[in-house]
Structure formats: structure tokens, C-alpha cells
PDB file of C-alpha atoms in Angstrom:
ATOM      1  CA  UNK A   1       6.247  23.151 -15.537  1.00  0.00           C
ATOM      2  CA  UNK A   2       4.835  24.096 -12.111  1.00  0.00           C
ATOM      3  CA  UNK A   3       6.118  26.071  -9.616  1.00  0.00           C
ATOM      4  CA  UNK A   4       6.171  24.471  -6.252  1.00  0.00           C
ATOM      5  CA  UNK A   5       7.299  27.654  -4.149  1.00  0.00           C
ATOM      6  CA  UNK A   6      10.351  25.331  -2.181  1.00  0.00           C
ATOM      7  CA  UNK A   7      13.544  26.584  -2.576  1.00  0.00           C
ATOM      8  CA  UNK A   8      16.482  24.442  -1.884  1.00  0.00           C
ATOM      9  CA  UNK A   9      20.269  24.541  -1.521  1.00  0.00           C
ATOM     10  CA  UNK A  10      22.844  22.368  -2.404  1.00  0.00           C
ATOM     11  CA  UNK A  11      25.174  21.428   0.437  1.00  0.00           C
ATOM     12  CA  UNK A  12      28.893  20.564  -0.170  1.00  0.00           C
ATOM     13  CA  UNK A  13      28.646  17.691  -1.330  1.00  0.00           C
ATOM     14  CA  UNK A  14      26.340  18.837  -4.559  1.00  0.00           C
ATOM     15  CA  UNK A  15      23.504  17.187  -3.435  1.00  0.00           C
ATOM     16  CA  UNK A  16      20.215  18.727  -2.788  1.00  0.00           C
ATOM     17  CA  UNK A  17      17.222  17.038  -0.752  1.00  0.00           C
ATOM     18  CA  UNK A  18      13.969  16.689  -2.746  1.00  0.00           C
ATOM     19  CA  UNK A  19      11.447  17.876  -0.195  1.00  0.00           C
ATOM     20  CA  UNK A  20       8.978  14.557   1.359  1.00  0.00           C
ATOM     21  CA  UNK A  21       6.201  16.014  -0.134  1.00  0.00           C
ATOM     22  CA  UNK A  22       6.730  15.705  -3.784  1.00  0.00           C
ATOM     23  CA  UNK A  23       8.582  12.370  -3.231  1.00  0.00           C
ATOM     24  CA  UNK A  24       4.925  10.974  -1.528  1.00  0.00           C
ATOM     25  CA  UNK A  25       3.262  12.570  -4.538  1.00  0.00           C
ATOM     26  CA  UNK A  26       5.769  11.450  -6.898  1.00  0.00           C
ATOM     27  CA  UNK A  27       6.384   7.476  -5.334  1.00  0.00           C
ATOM     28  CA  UNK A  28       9.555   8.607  -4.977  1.00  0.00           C
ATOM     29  CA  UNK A  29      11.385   6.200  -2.303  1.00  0.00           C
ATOM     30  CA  UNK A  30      14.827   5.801  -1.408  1.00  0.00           C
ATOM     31  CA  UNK A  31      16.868   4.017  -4.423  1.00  0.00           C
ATOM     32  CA  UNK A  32      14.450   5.460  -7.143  1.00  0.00           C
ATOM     33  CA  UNK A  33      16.751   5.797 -10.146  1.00  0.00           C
ATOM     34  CA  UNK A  34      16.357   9.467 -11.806  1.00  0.00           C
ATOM     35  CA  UNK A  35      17.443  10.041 -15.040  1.00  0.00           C
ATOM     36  CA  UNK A  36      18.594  14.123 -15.215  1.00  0.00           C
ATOM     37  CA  UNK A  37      18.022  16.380 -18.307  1.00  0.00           C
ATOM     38  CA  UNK A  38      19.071  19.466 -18.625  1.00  0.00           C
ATOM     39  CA  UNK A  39      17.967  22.145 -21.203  1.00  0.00           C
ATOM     40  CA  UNK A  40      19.346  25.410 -23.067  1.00  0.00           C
ATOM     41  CA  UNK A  41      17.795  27.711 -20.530  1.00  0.00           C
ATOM     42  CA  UNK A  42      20.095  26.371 -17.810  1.00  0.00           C
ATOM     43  CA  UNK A  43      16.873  23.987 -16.334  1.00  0.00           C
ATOM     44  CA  UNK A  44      17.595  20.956 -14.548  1.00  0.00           C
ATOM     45  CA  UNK A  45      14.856  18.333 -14.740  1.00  0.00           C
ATOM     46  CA  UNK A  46      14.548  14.791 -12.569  1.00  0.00           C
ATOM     47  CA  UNK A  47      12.661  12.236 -14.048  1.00  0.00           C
ATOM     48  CA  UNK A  48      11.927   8.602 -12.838  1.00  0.00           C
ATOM     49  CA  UNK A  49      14.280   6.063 -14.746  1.00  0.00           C
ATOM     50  CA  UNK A  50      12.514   3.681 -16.470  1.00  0.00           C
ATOM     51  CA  UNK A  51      14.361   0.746 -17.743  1.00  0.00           C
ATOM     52  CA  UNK A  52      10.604  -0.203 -19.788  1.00  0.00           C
ATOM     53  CA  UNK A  53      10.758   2.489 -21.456  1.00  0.00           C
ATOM     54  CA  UNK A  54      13.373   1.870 -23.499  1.00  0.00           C
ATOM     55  CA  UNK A  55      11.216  -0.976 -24.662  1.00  0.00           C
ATOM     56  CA  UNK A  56       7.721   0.747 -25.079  1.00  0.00           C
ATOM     57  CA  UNK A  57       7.818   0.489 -28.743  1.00  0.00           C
ATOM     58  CA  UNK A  58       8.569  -3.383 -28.801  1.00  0.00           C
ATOM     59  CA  UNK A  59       6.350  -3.513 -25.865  1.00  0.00           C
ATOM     60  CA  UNK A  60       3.374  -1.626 -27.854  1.00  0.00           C
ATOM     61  CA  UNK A  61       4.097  -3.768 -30.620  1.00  0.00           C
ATOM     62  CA  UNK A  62       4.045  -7.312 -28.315  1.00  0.00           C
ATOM     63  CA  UNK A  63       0.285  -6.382 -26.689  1.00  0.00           C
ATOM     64  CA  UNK A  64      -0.607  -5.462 -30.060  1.00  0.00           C
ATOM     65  CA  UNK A  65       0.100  -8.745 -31.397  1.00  0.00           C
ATOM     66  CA  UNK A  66      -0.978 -10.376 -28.353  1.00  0.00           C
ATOM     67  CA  UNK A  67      -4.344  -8.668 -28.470  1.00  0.00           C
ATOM     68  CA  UNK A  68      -5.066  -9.588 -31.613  1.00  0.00           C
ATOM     69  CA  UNK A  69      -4.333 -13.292 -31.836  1.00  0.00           C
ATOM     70  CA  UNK A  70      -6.595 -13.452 -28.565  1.00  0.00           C
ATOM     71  CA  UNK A  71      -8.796 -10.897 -28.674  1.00  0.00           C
ATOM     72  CA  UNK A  72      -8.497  -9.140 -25.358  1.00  0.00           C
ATOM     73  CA  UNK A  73      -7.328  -6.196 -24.675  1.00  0.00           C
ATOM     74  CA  UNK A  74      -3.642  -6.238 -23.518  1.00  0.00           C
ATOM     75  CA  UNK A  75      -1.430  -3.624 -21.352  1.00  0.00           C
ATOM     76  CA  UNK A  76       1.743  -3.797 -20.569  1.00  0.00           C
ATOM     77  CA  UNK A  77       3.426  -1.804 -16.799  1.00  0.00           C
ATOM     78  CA  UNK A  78       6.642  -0.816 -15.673  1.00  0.00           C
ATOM     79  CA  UNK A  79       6.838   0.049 -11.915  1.00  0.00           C
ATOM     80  CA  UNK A  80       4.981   3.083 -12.056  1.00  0.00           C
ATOM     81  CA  UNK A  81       2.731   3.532 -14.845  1.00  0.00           C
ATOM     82  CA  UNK A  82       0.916   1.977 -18.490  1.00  0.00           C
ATOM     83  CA  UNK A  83       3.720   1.940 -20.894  1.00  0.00           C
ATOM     84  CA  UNK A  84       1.412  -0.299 -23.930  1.00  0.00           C
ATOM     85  CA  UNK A  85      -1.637  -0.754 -24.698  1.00  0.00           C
ATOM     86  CA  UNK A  86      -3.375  -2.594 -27.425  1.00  0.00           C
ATOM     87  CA  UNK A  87      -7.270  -4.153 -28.101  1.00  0.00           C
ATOM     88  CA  UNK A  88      -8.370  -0.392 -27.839  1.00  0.00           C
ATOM     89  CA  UNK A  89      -8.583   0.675 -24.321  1.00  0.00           C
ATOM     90  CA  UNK A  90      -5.367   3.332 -25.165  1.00  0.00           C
ATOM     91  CA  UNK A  91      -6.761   6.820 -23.972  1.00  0.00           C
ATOM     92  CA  UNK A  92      -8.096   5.177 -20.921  1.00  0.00           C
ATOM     93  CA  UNK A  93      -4.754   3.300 -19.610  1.00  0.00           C
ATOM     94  CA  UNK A  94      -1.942   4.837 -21.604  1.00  0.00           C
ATOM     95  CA  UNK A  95       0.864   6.551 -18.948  1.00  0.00           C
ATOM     96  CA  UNK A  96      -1.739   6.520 -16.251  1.00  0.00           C
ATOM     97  CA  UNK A  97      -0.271   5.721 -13.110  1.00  0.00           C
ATOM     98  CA  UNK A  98      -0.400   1.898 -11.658  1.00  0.00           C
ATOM     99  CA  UNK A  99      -2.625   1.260  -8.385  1.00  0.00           C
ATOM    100  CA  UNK A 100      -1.083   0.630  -4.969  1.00  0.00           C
ATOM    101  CA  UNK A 101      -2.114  -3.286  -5.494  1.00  0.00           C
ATOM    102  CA  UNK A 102      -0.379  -3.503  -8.578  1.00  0.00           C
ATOM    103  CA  UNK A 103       2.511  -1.852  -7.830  1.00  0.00           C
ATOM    104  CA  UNK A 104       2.532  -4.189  -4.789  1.00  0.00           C
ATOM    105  CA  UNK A 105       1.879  -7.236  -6.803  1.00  0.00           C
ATOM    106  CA  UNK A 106       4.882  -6.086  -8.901  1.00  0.00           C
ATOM    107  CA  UNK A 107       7.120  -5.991  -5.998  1.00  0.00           C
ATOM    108  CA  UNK A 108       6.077  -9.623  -4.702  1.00  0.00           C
ATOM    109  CA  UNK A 109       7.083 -11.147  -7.994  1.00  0.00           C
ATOM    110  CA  UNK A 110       3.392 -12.623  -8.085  1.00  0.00           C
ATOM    111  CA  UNK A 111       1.432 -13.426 -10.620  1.00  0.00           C
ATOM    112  CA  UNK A 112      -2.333 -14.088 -10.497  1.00  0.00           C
ATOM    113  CA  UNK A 113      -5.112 -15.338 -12.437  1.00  0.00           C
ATOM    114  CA  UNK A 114      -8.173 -13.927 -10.982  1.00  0.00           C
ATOM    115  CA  UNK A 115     -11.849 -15.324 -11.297  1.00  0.00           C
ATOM    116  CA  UNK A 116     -15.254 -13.593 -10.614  1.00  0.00           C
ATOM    117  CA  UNK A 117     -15.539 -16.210  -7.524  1.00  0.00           C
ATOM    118  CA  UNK A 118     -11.796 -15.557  -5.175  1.00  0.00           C
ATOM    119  CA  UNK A 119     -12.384 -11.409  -5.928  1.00  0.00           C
ATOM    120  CA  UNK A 120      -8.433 -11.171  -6.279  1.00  0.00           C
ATOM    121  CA  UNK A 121      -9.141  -8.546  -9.117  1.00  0.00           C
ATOM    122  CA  UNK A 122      -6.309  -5.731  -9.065  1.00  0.00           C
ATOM    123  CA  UNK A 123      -7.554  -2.419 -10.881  1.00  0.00           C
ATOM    124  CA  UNK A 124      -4.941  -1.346 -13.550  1.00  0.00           C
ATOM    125  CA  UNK A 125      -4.881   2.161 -12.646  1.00  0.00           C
ATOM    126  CA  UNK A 126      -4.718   4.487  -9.452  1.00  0.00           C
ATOM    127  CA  UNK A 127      -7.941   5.896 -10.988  1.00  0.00           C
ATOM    128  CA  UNK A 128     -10.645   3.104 -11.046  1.00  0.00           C
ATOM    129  CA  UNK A 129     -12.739   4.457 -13.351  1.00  0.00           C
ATOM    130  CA  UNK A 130     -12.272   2.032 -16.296  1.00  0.00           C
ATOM    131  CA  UNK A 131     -14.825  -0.771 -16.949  1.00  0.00           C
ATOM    132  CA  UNK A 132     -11.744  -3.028 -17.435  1.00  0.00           C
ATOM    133  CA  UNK A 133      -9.898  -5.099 -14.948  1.00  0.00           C
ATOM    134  CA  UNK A 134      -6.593  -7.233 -14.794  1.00  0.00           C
ATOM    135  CA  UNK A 135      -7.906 -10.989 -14.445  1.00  0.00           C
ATOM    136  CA  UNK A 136      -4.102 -11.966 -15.524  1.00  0.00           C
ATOM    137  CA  UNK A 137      -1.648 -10.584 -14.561  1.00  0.00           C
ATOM    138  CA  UNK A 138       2.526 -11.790 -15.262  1.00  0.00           C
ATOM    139  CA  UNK A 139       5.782  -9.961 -13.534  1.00  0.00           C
ATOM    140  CA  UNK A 140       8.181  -9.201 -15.751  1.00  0.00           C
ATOM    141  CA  UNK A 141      11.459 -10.089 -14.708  1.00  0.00           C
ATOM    142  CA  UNK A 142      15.034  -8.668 -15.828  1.00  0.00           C
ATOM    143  CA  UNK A 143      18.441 -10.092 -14.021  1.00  0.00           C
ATOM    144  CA  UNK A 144      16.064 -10.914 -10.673  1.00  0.00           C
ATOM    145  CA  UNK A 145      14.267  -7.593 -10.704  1.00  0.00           C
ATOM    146  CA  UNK A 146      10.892  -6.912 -10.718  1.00  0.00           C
ATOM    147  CA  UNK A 147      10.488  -4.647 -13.461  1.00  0.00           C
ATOM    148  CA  UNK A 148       6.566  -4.342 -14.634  1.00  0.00           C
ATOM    149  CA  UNK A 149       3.391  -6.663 -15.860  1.00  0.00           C
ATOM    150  CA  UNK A 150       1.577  -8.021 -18.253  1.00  0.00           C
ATOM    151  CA  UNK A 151      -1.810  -7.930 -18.144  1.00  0.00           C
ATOM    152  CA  UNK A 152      -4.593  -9.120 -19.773  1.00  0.00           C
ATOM    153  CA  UNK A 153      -7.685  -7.311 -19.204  1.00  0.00           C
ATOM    154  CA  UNK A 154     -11.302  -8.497 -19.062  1.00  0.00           C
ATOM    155  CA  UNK A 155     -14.395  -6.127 -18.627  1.00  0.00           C
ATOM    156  CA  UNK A 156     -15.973  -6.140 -15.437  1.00  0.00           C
ATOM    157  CA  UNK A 157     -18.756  -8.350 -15.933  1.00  0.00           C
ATOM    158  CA  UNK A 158     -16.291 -10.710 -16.482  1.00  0.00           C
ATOM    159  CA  UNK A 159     -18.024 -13.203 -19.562  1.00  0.00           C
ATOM    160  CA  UNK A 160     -15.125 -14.235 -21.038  1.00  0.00           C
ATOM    161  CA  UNK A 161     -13.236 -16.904 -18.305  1.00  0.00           C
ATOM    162  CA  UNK A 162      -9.247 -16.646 -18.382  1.00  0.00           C
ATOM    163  CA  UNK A 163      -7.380 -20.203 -17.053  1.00  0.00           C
ATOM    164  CA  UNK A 164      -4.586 -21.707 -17.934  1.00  0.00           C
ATOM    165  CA  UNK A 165      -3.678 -21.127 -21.135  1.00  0.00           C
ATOM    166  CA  UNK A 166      -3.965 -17.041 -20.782  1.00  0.00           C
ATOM    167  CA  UNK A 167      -1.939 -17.289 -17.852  1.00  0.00           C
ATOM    168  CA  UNK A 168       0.975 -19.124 -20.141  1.00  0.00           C
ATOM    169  CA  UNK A 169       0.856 -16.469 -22.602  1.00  0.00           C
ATOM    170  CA  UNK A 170       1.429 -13.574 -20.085  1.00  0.00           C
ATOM    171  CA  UNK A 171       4.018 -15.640 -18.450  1.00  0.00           C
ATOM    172  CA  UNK A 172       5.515 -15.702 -22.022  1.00  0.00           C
ATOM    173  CA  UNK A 173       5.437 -12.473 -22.825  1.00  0.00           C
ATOM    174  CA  UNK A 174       6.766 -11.288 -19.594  1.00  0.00           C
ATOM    175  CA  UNK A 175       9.978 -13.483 -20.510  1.00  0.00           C
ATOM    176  CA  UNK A 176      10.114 -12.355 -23.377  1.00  0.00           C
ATOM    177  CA  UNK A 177      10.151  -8.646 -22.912  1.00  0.00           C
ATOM    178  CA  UNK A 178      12.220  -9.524 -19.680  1.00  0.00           C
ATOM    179  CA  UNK A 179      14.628 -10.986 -21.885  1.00  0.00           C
ATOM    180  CA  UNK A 180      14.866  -8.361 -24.151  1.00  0.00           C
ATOM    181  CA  UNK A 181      15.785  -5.938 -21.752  1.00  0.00           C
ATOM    182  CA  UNK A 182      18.771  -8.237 -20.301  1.00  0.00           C
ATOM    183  CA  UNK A 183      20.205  -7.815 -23.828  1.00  0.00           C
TER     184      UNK A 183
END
């Protein structure tokens, strides 16, 4: 843990006002679910509520199986960062944060099929580094909200050409793991 040197106080009504700074650096906006630990020491620690994670297992085990009946490499979002990754890409993707496009695209409910000709290509991660890109890309959905992606990646020179059919199975999966998480 990290010191940040701010001291708060909590005001009558028990709350206490996480300073702007750490809520820029953290995407913290208003309505952000936290989830609150605490620990034997007497710590109190915020985290970001993820309703994906409660999934990641079934989610790691859905790109899996999805990356190898198709042979790309397959991650899977939730609002803020990689939660699954399969077709071997894991050390580059896994719990890295999402880029400002994607997270975007996530709120929009819209899902795209990109081609080396339109340039709608959405890097993955707030660090652009990778060699990979999302060419399709599927909200998942749970009781109306936009809760992550699916995405299947392609490298960036782009040989292999995703349509229709790639599009249908990240649509699928999307429902599917939406579904999951209504139940």
C-alpha cells in the first residue's frame, strides 16, 4: 500500500470525501460501486466493484474455448480493465487497464467490426504497446447495463480478415456471459 500524504475526516454523517485526484487517477466517477474490505489491523480498503469478476473464471474458461476453436486470441473486459485472456497474449493484457475508446465504446453499447480500410481499430489497453488490436469487439450486456467486451484480437498487420461470422460469435459470447451474470 502507498501512502498518499491526504488526511481526511469523516463528517457526521460517516462519510468521508475521496480527494479528486485519486478519483481522476483511479476512473473513479460519481455512482462507481466500491466494494469495502477491512482487515485485522483495523485497515479499511475501497476497491472498484466489479460485477465481471465474479465471472472471471467462467469468463477465462469461455475465451479459452473460444480461442481455440478459432484460433485467435480472445480477451474478455469489464468496465475498467482485462479480466480473461486466452490464445496466449496473457502477461501482456491480463488486469491491464482498458483505453479511453474502449471504455467509451463500452458505454455506447456499440459493437464494431473493424477492417484495415475504415481505421475504427480501438487499442485494448491504456498502454498501446501490444502488437495486438481489437478488430471485434461485442458489449456485454446484463439487465440493460453495459457491463464489459468481448474481443477478438488480430495482430496489427492485420492478415487474417474478421466479417460476419466472428462478429456472431462475440455477439454470442457476450450473451452468454451477460446471461450468466443475470442469474
Amino acid at each position: 500500500m502507498k501512502a498518499t500524504g491526504i488526511v481526511r475526516r469523516i463528517d457526521d454523517l460517516g462519510r468521508v470525501v475521496i480527494p479528486k485526484e485519486i478519483r481522476r487517477t483511479l476512473r473513479l466517477r460519481e455512482g462507481t460501486p466500491l466494494e469495502i474490505f477491512t482487515d485485522r489491523e483495523g485497515e479499511i480498503i475501497l476497491k472498484k466493484y466489479s460485477p465481471m469478476a465474479e465471472l472471471s473464471t467462467f469468463a477465462r474458461q469461455y475465451a479459452e474455448s473460444l480461442a481455440q476453436s478459432t484460433g485467435l486470441a480472445v480477451c474478455v473486459t469489464d468496465r475498467d480493465q482485462v479480466i480473461a485472456v486466452a490464445g496466449g497474449l496473457k502477461k501482456e493484457l491480463l488486469q491491464k487497464s482498458i483505453s479511453k475508446g474502449l471504455e467509451q465504446m463500452i458505454l455506447n453499447r456499440s459493437s464494431v467490426t473493424a477492417n484495415q480500410d475504415d481505421g475504427k481499430f480501438i487499442p485494448v489497453t491504456a498502454e498501446d504497446a501490444e502488437e495486438y488490436f481489437g478488430q471485434v469487439t461485442a458489449v456485454i450486456l446484463c439487465e440493460g447495463d453495459a457491463i464489459g467486451a468481448v474481443i477478438l484480437l488480430n495482430n496489427k498487420d492485420g492478415k487474417y480478415k474478421m466479417g460476419p461470422a466472428e462478429q456472431k460469435l462475440a455477439s454470442t459470447a457476450a450473451g452468454f456471459l451477460g446471461r450468466q451474470m443475470e442469474s
